[in-house]
mmCIF file of C-alpha atoms in Angstrom:
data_model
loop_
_atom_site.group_PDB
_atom_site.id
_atom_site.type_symbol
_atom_site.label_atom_id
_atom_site.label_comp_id
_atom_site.label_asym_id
_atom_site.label_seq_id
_atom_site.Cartn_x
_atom_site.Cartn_y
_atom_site.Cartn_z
ATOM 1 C CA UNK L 1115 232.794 -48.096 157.787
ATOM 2 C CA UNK L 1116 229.779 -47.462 159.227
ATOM 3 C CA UNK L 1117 226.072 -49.226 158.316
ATOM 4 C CA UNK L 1118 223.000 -49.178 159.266
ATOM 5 C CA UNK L 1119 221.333 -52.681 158.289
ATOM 6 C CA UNK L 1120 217.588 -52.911 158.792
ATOM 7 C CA UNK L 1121 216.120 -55.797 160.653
ATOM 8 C CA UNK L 1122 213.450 -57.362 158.570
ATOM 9 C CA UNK L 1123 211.026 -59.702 159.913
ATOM 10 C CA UNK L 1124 210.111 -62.424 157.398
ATOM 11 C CA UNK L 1125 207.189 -64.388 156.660
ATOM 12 C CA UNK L 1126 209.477 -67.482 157.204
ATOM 13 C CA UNK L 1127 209.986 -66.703 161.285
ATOM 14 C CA UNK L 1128 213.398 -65.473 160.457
ATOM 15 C CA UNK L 1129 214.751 -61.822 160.807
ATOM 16 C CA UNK L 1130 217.256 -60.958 159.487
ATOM 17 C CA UNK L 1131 219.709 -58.078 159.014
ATOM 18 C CA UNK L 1132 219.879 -56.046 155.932
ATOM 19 C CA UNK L 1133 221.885 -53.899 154.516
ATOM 20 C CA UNK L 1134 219.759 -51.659 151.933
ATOM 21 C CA UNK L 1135 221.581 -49.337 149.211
ATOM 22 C CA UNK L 1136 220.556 -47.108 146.135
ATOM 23 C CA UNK L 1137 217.097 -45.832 144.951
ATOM 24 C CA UNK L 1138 213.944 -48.393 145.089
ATOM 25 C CA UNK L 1139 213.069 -47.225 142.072
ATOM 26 C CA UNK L 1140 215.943 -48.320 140.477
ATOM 27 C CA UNK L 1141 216.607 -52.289 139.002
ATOM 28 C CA UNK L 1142 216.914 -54.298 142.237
ATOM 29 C CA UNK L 1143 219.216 -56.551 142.965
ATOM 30 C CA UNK L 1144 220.005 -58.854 145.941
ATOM 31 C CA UNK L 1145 223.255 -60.339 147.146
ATOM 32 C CA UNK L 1146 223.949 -63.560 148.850
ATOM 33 C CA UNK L 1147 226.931 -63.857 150.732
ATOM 34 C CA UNK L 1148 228.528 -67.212 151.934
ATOM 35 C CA UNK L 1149 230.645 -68.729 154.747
ATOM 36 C CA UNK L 1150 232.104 -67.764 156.753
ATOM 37 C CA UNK L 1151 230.559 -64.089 156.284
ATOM 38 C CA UNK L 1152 228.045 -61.644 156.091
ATOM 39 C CA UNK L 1153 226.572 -59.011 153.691
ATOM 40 C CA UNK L 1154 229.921 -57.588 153.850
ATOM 41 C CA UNK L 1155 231.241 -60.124 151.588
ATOM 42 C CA UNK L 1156 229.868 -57.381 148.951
ATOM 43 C CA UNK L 1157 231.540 -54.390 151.273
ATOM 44 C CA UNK L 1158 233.897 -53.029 147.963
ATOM 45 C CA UNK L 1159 230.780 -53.935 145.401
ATOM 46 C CA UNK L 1160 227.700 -52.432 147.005
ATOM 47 C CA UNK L 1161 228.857 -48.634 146.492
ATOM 48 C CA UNK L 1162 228.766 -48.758 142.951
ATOM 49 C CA UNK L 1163 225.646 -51.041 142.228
ATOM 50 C CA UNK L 1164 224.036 -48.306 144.365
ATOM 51 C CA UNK L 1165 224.526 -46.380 141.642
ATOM 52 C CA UNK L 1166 221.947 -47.590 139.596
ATOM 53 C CA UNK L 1167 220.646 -50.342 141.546
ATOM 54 C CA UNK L 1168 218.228 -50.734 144.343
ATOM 55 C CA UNK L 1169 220.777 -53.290 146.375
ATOM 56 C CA UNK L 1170 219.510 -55.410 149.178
ATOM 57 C CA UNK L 1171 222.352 -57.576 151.081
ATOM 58 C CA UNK L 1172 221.059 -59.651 154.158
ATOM 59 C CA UNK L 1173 223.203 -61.450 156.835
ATOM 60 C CA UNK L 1174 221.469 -64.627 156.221
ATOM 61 C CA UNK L 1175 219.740 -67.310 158.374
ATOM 62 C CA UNK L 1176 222.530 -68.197 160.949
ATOM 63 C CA UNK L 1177 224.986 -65.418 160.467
ATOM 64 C CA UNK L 1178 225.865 -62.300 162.476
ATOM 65 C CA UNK L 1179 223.004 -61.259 164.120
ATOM 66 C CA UNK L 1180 220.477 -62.898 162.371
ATOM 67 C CA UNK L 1181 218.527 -65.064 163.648
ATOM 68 C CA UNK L 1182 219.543 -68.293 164.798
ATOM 69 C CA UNK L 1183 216.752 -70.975 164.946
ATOM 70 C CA UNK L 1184 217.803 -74.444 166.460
ATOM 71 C CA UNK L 1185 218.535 -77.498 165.007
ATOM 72 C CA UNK L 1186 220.122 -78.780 161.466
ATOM 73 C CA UNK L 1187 216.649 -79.384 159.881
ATOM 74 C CA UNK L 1188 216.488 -75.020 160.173
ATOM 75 C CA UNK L 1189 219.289 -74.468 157.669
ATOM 76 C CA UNK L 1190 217.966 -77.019 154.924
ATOM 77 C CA UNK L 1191 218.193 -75.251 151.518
ATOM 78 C CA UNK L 1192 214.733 -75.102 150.630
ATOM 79 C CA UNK L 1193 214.146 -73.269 153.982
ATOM 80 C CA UNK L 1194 216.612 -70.398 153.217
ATOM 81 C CA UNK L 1195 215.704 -70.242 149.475
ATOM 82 C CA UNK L 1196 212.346 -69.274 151.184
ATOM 83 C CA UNK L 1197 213.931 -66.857 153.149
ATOM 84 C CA UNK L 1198 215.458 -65.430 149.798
ATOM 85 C CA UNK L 1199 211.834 -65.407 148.358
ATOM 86 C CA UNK L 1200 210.234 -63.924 151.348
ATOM 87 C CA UNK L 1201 212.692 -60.846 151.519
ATOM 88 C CA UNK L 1202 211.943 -60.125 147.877
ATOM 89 C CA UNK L 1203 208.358 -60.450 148.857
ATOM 90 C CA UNK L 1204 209.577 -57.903 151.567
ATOM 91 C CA UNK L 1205 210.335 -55.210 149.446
ATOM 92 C CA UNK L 1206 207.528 -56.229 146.912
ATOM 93 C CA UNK L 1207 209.661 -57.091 143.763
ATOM 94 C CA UNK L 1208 208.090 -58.810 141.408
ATOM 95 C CA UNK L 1209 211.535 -60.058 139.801
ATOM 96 C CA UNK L 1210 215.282 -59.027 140.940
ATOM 97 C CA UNK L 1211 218.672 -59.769 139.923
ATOM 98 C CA UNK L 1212 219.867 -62.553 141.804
ATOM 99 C CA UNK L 1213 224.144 -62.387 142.881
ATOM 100 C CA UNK L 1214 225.623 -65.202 145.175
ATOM 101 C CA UNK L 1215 228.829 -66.456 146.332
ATOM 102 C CA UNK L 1216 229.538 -69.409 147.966
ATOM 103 C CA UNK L 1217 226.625 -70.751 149.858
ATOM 104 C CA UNK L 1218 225.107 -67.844 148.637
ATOM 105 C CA UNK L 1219 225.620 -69.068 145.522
ATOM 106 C CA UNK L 1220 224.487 -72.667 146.001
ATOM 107 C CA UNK L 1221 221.024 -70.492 147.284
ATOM 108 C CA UNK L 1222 220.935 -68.820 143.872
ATOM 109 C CA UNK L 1223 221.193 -71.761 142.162
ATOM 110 C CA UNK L 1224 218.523 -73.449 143.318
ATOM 111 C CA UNK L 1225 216.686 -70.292 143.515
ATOM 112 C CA UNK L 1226 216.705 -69.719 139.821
ATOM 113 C CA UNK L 1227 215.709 -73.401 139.133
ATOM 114 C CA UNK L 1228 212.768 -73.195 141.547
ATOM 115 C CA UNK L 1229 211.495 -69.254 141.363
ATOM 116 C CA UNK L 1230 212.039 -68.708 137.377
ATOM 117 C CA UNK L 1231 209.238 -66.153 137.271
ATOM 118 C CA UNK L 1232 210.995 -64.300 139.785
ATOM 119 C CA UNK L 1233 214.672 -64.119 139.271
ATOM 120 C CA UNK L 1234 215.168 -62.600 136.191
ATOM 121 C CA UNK L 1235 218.983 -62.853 135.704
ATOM 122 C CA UNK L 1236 221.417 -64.905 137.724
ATOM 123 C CA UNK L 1237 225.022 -64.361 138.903
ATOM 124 C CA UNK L 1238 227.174 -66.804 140.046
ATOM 125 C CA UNK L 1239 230.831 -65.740 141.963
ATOM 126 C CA UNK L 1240 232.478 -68.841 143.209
ATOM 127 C CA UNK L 1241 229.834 -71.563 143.887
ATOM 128 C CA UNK L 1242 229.606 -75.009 141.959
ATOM 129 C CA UNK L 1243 226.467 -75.615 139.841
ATOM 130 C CA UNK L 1244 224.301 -78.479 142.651
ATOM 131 C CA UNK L 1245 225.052 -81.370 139.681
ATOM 132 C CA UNK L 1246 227.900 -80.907 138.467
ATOM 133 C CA UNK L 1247 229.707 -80.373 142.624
ATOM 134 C CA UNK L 1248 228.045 -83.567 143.265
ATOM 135 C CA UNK L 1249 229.116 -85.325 140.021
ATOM 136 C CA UNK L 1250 232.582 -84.094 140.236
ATOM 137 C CA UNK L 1251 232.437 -85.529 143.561
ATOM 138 C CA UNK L 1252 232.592 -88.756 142.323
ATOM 139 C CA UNK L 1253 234.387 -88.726 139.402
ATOM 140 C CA UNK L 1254 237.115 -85.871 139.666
ATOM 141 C CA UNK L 1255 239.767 -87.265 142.539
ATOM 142 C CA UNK L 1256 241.230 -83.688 142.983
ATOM 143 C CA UNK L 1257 237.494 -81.805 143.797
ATOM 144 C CA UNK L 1258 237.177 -85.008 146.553
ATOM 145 C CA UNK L 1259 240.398 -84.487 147.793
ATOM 146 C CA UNK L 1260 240.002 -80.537 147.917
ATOM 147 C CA UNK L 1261 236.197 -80.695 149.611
ATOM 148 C CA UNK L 1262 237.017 -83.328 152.160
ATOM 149 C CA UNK L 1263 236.557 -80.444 154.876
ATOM 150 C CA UNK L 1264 232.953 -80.469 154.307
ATOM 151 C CA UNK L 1265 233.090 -84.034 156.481
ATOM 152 C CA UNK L 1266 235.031 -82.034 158.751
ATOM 153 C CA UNK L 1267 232.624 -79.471 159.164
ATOM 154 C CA UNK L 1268 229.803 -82.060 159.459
ATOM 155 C CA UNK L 1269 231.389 -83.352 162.506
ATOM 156 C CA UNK L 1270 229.376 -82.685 165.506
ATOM 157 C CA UNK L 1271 232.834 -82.283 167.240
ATOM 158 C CA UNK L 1272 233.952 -79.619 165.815
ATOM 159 C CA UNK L 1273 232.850 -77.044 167.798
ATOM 160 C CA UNK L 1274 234.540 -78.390 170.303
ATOM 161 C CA UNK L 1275 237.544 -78.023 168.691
ATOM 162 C CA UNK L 1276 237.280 -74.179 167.963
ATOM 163 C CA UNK L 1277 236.301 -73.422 171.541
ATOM 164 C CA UNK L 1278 239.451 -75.372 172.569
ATOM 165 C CA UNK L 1279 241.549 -73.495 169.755
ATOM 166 C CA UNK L 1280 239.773 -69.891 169.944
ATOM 167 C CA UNK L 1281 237.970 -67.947 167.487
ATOM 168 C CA UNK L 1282 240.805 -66.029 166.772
ATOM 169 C CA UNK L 1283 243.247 -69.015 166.167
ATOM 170 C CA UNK L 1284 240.122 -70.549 163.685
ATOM 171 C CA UNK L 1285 240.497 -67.042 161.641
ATOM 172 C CA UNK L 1286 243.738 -67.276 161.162
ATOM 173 C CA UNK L 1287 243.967 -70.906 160.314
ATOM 174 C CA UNK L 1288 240.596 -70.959 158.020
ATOM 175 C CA UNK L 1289 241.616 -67.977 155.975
ATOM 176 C CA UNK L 1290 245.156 -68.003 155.902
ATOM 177 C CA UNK L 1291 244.947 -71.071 153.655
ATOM 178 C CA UNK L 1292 242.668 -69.276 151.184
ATOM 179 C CA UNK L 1293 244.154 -65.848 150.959
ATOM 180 C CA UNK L 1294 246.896 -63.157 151.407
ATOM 181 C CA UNK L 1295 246.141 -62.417 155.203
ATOM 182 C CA UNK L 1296 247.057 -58.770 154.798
ATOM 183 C CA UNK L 1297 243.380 -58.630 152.908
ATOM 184 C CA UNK L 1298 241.730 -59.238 155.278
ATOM 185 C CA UNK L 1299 243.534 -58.396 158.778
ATOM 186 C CA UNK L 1300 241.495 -55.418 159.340
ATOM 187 C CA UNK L 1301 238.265 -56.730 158.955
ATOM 188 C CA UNK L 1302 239.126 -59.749 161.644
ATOM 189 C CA UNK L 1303 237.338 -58.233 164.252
ATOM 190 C CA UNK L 1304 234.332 -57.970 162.096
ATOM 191 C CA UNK L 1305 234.408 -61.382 162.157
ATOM 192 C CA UNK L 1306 235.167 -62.540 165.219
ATOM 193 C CA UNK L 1307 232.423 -60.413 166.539
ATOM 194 C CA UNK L 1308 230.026 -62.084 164.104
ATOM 195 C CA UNK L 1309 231.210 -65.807 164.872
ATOM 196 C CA UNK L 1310 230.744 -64.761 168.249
ATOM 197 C CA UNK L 1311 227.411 -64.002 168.606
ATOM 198 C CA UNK L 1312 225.578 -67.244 170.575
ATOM 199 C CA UNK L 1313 224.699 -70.134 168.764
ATOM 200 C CA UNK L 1314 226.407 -68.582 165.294
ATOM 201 C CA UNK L 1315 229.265 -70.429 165.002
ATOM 202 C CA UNK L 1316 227.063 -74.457 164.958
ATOM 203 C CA UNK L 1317 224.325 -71.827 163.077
ATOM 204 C CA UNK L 1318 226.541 -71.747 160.001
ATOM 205 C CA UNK L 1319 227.991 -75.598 160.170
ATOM 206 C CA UNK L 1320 224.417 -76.500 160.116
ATOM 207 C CA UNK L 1321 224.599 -75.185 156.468
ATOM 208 C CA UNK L 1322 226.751 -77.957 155.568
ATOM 209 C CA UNK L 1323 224.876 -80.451 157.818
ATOM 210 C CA UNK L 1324 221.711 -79.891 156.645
ATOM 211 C CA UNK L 1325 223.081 -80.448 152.846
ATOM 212 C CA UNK L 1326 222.370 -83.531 150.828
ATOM 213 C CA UNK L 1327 225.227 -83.376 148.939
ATOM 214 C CA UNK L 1328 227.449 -86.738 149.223
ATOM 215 C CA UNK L 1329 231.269 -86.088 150.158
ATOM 216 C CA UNK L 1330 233.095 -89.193 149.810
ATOM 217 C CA UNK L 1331 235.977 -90.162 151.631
ATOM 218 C CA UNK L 1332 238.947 -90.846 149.467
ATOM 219 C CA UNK L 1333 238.937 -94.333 149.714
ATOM 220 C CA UNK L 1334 235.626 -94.634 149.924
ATOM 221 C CA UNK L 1335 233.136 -96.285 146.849
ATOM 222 C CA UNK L 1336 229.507 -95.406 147.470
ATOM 223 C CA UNK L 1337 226.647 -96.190 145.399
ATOM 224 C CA UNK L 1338 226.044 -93.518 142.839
ATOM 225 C CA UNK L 1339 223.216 -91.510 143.045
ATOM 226 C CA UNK L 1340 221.133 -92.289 140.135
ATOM 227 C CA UNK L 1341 220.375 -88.755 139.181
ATOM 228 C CA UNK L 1342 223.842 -88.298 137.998
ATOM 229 C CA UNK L 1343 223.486 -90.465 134.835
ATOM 230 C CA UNK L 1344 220.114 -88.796 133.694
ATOM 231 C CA UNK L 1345 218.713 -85.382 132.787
ATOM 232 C CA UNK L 1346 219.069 -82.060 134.519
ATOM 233 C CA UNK L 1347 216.857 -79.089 134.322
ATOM 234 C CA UNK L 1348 218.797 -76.086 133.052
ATOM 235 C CA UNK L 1349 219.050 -72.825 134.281
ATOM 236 C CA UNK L 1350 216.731 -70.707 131.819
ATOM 237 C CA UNK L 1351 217.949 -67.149 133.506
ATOM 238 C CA UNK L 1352 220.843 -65.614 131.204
ATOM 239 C CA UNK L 1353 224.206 -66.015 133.952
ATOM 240 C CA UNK L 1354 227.067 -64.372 134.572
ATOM 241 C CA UNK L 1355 229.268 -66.801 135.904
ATOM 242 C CA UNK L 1356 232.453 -65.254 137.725
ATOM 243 C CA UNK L 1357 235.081 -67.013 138.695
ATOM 244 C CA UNK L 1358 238.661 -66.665 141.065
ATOM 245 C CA UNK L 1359 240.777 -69.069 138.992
ATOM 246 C CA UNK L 1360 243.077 -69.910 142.089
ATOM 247 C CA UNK L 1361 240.393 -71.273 144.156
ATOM 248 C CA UNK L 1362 241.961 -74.063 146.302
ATOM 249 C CA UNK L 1363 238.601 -75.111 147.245
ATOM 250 C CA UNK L 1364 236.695 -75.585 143.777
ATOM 251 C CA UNK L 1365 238.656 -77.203 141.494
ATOM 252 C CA UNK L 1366 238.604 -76.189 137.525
ATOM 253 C CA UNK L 1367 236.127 -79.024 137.247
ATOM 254 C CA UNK L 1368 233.632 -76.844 138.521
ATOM 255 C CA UNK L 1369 233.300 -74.647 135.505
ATOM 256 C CA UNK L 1370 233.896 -77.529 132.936
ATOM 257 C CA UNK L 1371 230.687 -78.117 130.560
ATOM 258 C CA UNK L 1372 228.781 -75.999 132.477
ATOM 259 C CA UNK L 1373 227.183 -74.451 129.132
ATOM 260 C CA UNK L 1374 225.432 -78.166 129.118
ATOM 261 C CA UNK L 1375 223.601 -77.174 132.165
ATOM 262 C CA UNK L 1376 222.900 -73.310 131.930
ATOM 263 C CA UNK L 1377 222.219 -72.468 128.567
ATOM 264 C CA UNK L 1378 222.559 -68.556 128.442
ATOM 265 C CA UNK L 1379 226.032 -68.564 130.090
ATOM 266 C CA UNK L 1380 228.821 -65.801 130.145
ATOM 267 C CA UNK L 1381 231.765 -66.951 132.031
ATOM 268 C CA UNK L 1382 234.317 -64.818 132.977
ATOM 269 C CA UNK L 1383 237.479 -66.033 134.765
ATOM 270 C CA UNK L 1384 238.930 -63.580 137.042
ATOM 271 C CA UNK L 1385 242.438 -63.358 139.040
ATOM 272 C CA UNK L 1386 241.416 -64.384 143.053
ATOM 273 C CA UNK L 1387 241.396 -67.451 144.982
ATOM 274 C CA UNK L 1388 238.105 -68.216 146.607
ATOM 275 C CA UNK L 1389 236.753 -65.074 147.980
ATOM 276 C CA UNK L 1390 236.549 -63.073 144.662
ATOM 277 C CA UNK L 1391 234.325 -60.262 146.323
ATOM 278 C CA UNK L 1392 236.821 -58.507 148.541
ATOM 279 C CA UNK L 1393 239.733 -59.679 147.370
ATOM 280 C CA UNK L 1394 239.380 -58.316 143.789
ATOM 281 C CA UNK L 1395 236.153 -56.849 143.630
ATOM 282 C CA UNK L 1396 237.012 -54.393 140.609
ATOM 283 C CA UNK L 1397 237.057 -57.413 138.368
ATOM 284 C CA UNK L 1398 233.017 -58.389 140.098
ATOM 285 C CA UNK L 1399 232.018 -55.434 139.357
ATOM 286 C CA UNK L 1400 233.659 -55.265 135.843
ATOM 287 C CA UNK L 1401 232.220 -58.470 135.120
ATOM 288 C CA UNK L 1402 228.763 -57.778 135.664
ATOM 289 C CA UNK L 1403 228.689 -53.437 134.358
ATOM 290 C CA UNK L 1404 230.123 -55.844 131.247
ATOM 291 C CA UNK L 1405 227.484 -58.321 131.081
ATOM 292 C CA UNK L 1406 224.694 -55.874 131.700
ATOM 293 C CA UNK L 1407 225.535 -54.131 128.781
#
């Protein structure tokens, strides 16, 4: 396959690399990918939201060859919800459609909560609404049990640890556990040329390190954040919720009572583990032609 991605300075210091697809006069939308990836998370979807879409995919802060700013306080959410804002800003849309996936899809979240007036509809592949992860984190043993790699992650060792093992040995033992490695085998040396870039590979950890979210360990009782037992603002956007049912690393606690929290919700359950996109991305795009109407 072969792309060319614009590179898009924004008004954040950032630039990043974009892959742009459809008509600009058409309804835009913008998709978020998450990690360990790139805009070509969306590689089987983009071709037919093109269709009728004006489709705008970035390689976010700290992937591929975007850029890479030091230090973990560069990769705090608020900081690449802004870059999310400033790209739309970018290609002067007022409002957009708004599709993540994984981190991507902890972005949108907050997005939407934050930027109402300019997200206009929300979907969600994959990625835990902020309060419930974080409840369920506490209360659901199997979601702690199943996220305890985000401590892993966190570790300032662990680069260490790849560059010992390899790239290529890191691929294989990352996504082997997640999928059918005949998926993905082609596109491995997409990837390791992406991790491979300087600085990208502690770029995207610093995603989880500059989280707030709490991971306890499992035999571990920390104070509970207070927030947990109160109110939470809901997600006004109507969202399309899509989900791989045989995610191994969001449990089905994730999608439980989530209709408390995000009023206007379809949820659709779909057959994939974690990385619905590419590995069944006939049922993302049925999902959403579906819930556009």
């Amino acid at each position: 396959m072969t792309e060319k991605l614009q590179r898009i300075d924004l008004a954040t210091g950032v630039s990043l690399d974009v892959q742009v697809a459809g008509d600009p006069a058409s309804p835009p939308i913008i998709l978020l990918h998450g990690f360990p990836e790139s805009h070509r998370t969306w590689r089987h979807v983009i071709p037919d939201l093109a269709r009728d879409h004006f489709v705008i995919a970035p390689d976010q802060r700290g992937y591929a060859r975007s850029s890479k700013p030091e230090g973990v306080e560069n990769y705090a959410p608020e900081l690449i919800v802004a870059d999310l804002i400033a790209l739309a800003d970018h290609f002067d849309l007022k409002t957009f459609t708004l599709v993540g996936h994984d981190w991507g899809g902890a972005v949108s979240w907050m997005a939407a909560l934050r930027h109402p007036d300019r997200i206009a509809r929300l979907v969600i592949v994959n990625a835990p609404h902020p309060f419930i992860m974080q409840k369920t984190l506490f209360d659901d043993p199997d979601q702690r049990a199943a996220s305890q790699y985000i401590t892993a992650f966190r570790n300032p060792e662990i680069e260490k640890h790849i560059d010992k093992i390899g790239l290529s040995s890191f691929f294989d033992g990352s996504f082997m556990k997640h999928t059918d490695f005949d998926r993905i085998a082609d596109e491995k040396p997409v990837y390791l040329d992406q991790w491979g870039q300087p600085g990208a590979m502690t770029a995207m950890l610093n995603w989880y390190r500059a989280s707030a979210i709490i991971v306890p360990a499992m035999d571990e009782t920390p104070d509970r954040p207070a927030f947990l037992d109160g109110p939470f603002p809901p997600v006004t956007q109507p969202t399309l919720v899509i989900w791989g049912i045989d995610d191994a690393a969001l449990r089905p606690s994730q999608i439980e009572g989530m209709g408390d929290y995000v009023p206007d919700l379809t949820l659709r359950k779909v057959k994939a583990g974690h990385f619905v996109p590419w590995e069944n991305p006939s049922a993302v795009i049925e999902a959403i032609r579906d819930w556009e109407g």
